[in-house]
Amino acid sequence: QVQLVESRGGSVQAGGSLRLSCAAFEYTSSWSCMNWFRRSPVKKREGVGFIDRDGSTNYADSVLGRFTISMDAAKNTLYLQMNSLQPEDSAMYYCATKTTPLDCNRSLRRPALMDYWGQGTQVTVSS
């Protein structure tokens, strides 16, 4: 059973930065996508971005140029670096993984395709 454990989020003022991490335990080497999603009271669950096994990344238009996803394979840890944060980025952030082959671009719009999820971590951006 794969476990994903996210770091604590936090509160920041607009324009600030935060980095989230997601540690994977009992992890399989056959993963295809490692994703970040977010959910807020205003928006339904939204795909933030992903990294695939080749190290390629893709992002939602709303975060493109501000957020960066990376992975330390040796530590089985996924990261989300968030810069130039805005109040509309306030949400519960979740990491998720797909452990069977998948075109990761599909996963951004279909979170139900993901196999395992972290518990979520709150990010609050004040204006």
mmCIF file of C-alpha atoms in Angstrom:
data_model
loop_
_atom_site.group_PDB
_atom_site.id
_atom_site.type_symbol
_atom_site.label_atom_id
_atom_site.label_comp_id
_atom_site.label_asym_id
_atom_site.label_seq_id
_atom_site.Cartn_x
_atom_site.Cartn_y
_atom_site.Cartn_z
ATOM 1 C CA GLN A 1 0.000 0.000 0.000
ATOM 2 C CA VAL A 2 1.555 3.270 -1.113
ATOM 3 C CA GLN A 3 1.459 6.096 1.409
ATOM 4 C CA LEU A 4 1.884 9.724 0.436
ATOM 5 C CA VAL A 5 2.669 12.131 3.239
ATOM 6 C CA GLU A 6 2.628 15.835 2.547
ATOM 7 C CA SER A 7 4.513 18.470 4.432
ATOM 8 C CA ARG A 8 2.705 21.084 6.405
ATOM 9 C CA GLY A 9 1.442 23.964 4.292
ATOM 10 C CA GLY A 10 1.245 27.428 5.641
ATOM 11 C CA SER A 11 0.136 30.997 5.395
ATOM 12 C CA VAL A 12 1.872 33.619 3.313
ATOM 13 C CA GLN A 13 1.187 37.078 2.013
ATOM 14 C CA ALA A 14 0.493 37.701 -1.639
ATOM 15 C CA GLY A 15 3.670 37.647 -3.663
ATOM 16 C CA GLY A 16 5.336 35.223 -1.299
ATOM 17 C CA SER A 17 6.593 31.697 -1.816
ATOM 18 C CA LEU A 18 6.061 28.278 -0.279
ATOM 19 C CA ARG A 19 7.421 24.826 -1.006
ATOM 20 C CA LEU A 20 5.396 21.712 -0.391
ATOM 21 C CA SER A 21 6.816 18.229 -0.303
ATOM 22 C CA CYS A 22 5.213 14.812 -0.610
ATOM 23 C CA ALA A 23 7.092 11.778 0.651
ATOM 24 C CA ALA A 24 6.148 8.392 -0.790
ATOM 25 C CA PHE A 25 6.380 5.318 1.417
ATOM 26 C CA GLU A 26 6.110 1.681 0.352
ATOM 27 C CA TYR A 27 6.498 3.057 -3.095
ATOM 28 C CA THR A 28 6.522 1.103 -6.332
ATOM 29 C CA SER A 29 9.075 1.802 -9.007
ATOM 30 C CA SER A 30 6.418 1.487 -11.709
ATOM 31 C CA TRP A 31 4.758 4.852 -11.207
ATOM 32 C CA SER A 32 3.835 6.873 -14.285
ATOM 33 C CA CYS A 33 2.643 10.244 -12.944
ATOM 34 C CA MET A 34 3.190 12.233 -9.779
ATOM 35 C CA ASN A 35 0.666 15.048 -9.544
ATOM 36 C CA TRP A 36 -0.403 17.973 -7.438
ATOM 37 C CA PHE A 37 -4.072 18.900 -7.170
ATOM 38 C CA ARG A 38 -5.834 21.541 -5.124
ATOM 39 C CA ARG A 39 -9.338 22.155 -3.853
ATOM 40 C CA SER A 40 -10.858 25.354 -2.506
ATOM 41 C CA PRO A 41 -14.342 26.374 -1.391
ATOM 42 C CA VAL A 42 -14.660 28.345 -4.618
ATOM 43 C CA LYS A 43 -13.208 25.880 -7.118
ATOM 44 C CA LYS A 44 -13.715 22.168 -7.391
ATOM 45 C CA ARG A 45 -10.661 19.967 -7.387
ATOM 46 C CA GLU A 46 -8.175 21.382 -9.877
ATOM 47 C CA GLY A 47 -5.114 19.797 -11.390
ATOM 48 C CA VAL A 48 -2.052 21.915 -10.635
ATOM 49 C CA GLY A 49 0.542 19.934 -12.546
ATOM 50 C CA PHE A 50 2.491 16.715 -12.843
ATOM 51 C CA ILE A 51 5.883 15.194 -13.413
ATOM 52 C CA ASP A 52 6.251 11.961 -15.339
ATOM 53 C CA ARG A 53 8.927 9.262 -15.263
ATOM 54 C CA ASP A 54 10.937 11.047 -17.920
ATOM 55 C CA GLY A 55 11.022 14.168 -15.803
ATOM 56 C CA SER A 56 8.672 16.054 -18.073
ATOM 57 C CA THR A 57 6.296 18.442 -16.396
ATOM 58 C CA ASN A 58 3.073 20.157 -17.311
ATOM 59 C CA TYR A 59 1.044 22.736 -15.446
ATOM 60 C CA ALA A 60 -2.376 24.278 -15.323
ATOM 61 C CA ASP A 61 -2.530 27.645 -17.052
ATOM 62 C CA SER A 62 -3.381 29.276 -13.737
ATOM 63 C CA VAL A 63 0.018 28.388 -12.235
ATOM 64 C CA LEU A 64 2.245 28.266 -15.305
ATOM 65 C CA GLY A 65 5.400 30.267 -14.785
ATOM 66 C CA ARG A 66 4.844 30.516 -11.015
ATOM 67 C CA PHE A 67 4.836 26.903 -9.798
ATOM 68 C CA THR A 68 7.487 24.261 -10.353
ATOM 69 C CA ILE A 69 7.184 20.530 -9.756
ATOM 70 C CA SER A 70 10.255 18.429 -9.156
ATOM 71 C CA MET A 71 11.113 15.042 -7.750
ATOM 72 C CA ASP A 72 14.020 13.607 -5.819
ATOM 73 C CA ALA A 73 13.884 9.990 -6.919
ATOM 74 C CA ALA A 74 16.476 8.896 -4.361
ATOM 75 C CA LYS A 75 14.246 10.164 -1.570
ATOM 76 C CA ASN A 76 10.943 9.243 -3.244
ATOM 77 C CA THR A 77 9.862 12.800 -2.599
ATOM 78 C CA LEU A 78 7.831 15.110 -4.793
ATOM 79 C CA TYR A 79 8.049 18.882 -4.469
ATOM 80 C CA LEU A 80 5.881 21.838 -5.411
ATOM 81 C CA GLN A 81 7.656 25.187 -5.396
ATOM 82 C CA MET A 82 5.096 27.974 -5.426
ATOM 83 C CA ASN A 83 6.199 31.517 -6.185
ATOM 84 C CA SER A 84 4.296 34.774 -6.648
ATOM 85 C CA LEU A 85 1.420 33.332 -4.667
ATOM 86 C CA GLN A 86 -1.944 35.041 -4.927
ATOM 87 C CA PRO A 87 -5.058 34.813 -2.753
ATOM 88 C CA GLU A 88 -6.742 32.685 -5.402
ATOM 89 C CA ASP A 89 -4.042 30.063 -4.818
ATOM 90 C CA SER A 90 -5.440 29.468 -1.324
ATOM 91 C CA ALA A 91 -6.591 25.869 -1.235
ATOM 92 C CA MET A 92 -6.019 22.426 0.175
ATOM 93 C CA TYR A 93 -3.180 20.909 -1.834
ATOM 94 C CA TYR A 94 -2.928 17.182 -2.488
ATOM 95 C CA CYS A 95 -0.252 15.031 -4.053
ATOM 96 C CA ALA A 96 -1.311 11.937 -5.927
ATOM 97 C CA THR A 97 0.290 9.193 -7.927
ATOM 98 C CA LYS A 98 -0.602 6.824 -10.719
ATOM 99 C CA THR A 99 1.148 3.473 -10.472
ATOM 100 C CA THR A 100 0.148 2.044 -13.837
ATOM 101 C CA PRO A 101 0.878 3.468 -17.303
ATOM 102 C CA LEU A 102 -1.042 6.617 -18.152
ATOM 103 C CA ASP A 103 -0.711 9.667 -20.361
ATOM 104 C CA CYS A 104 -0.187 12.111 -17.525
ATOM 105 C CA ASN A 105 -1.811 14.946 -19.453
ATOM 106 C CA ARG A 106 -5.101 13.112 -18.966
ATOM 107 C CA SER A 107 -4.599 13.057 -15.234
ATOM 108 C CA LEU A 108 -4.671 16.839 -14.881
ATOM 109 C CA ARG A 109 -8.357 16.963 -15.757
ATOM 110 C CA ARG A 110 -9.352 13.567 -14.392
ATOM 111 C CA PRO A 111 -8.181 13.224 -10.791
ATOM 112 C CA ALA A 112 -10.255 10.056 -10.465
ATOM 113 C CA LEU A 113 -7.581 8.318 -12.550
ATOM 114 C CA MET A 114 -5.018 8.625 -9.751
ATOM 115 C CA ASP A 115 -4.370 5.608 -7.547
ATOM 116 C CA TYR A 116 -3.098 7.055 -4.286
ATOM 117 C CA TRP A 117 -3.539 10.385 -2.545
ATOM 118 C CA GLY A 118 -1.903 12.307 0.241
ATOM 119 C CA GLN A 119 -3.902 13.645 3.143
ATOM 120 C CA GLY A 120 -3.841 17.221 1.911
ATOM 121 C CA THR A 121 -2.188 20.331 3.279
ATOM 122 C CA GLN A 122 -3.627 23.821 3.578
ATOM 123 C CA VAL A 123 -2.103 26.817 1.861
ATOM 124 C CA THR A 124 -3.512 30.244 2.668
ATOM 125 C CA VAL A 125 -2.473 33.394 0.834
ATOM 126 C CA SER A 126 -3.562 36.723 2.238
ATOM 127 C CA SER A 127 -3.799 39.932 0.286
#
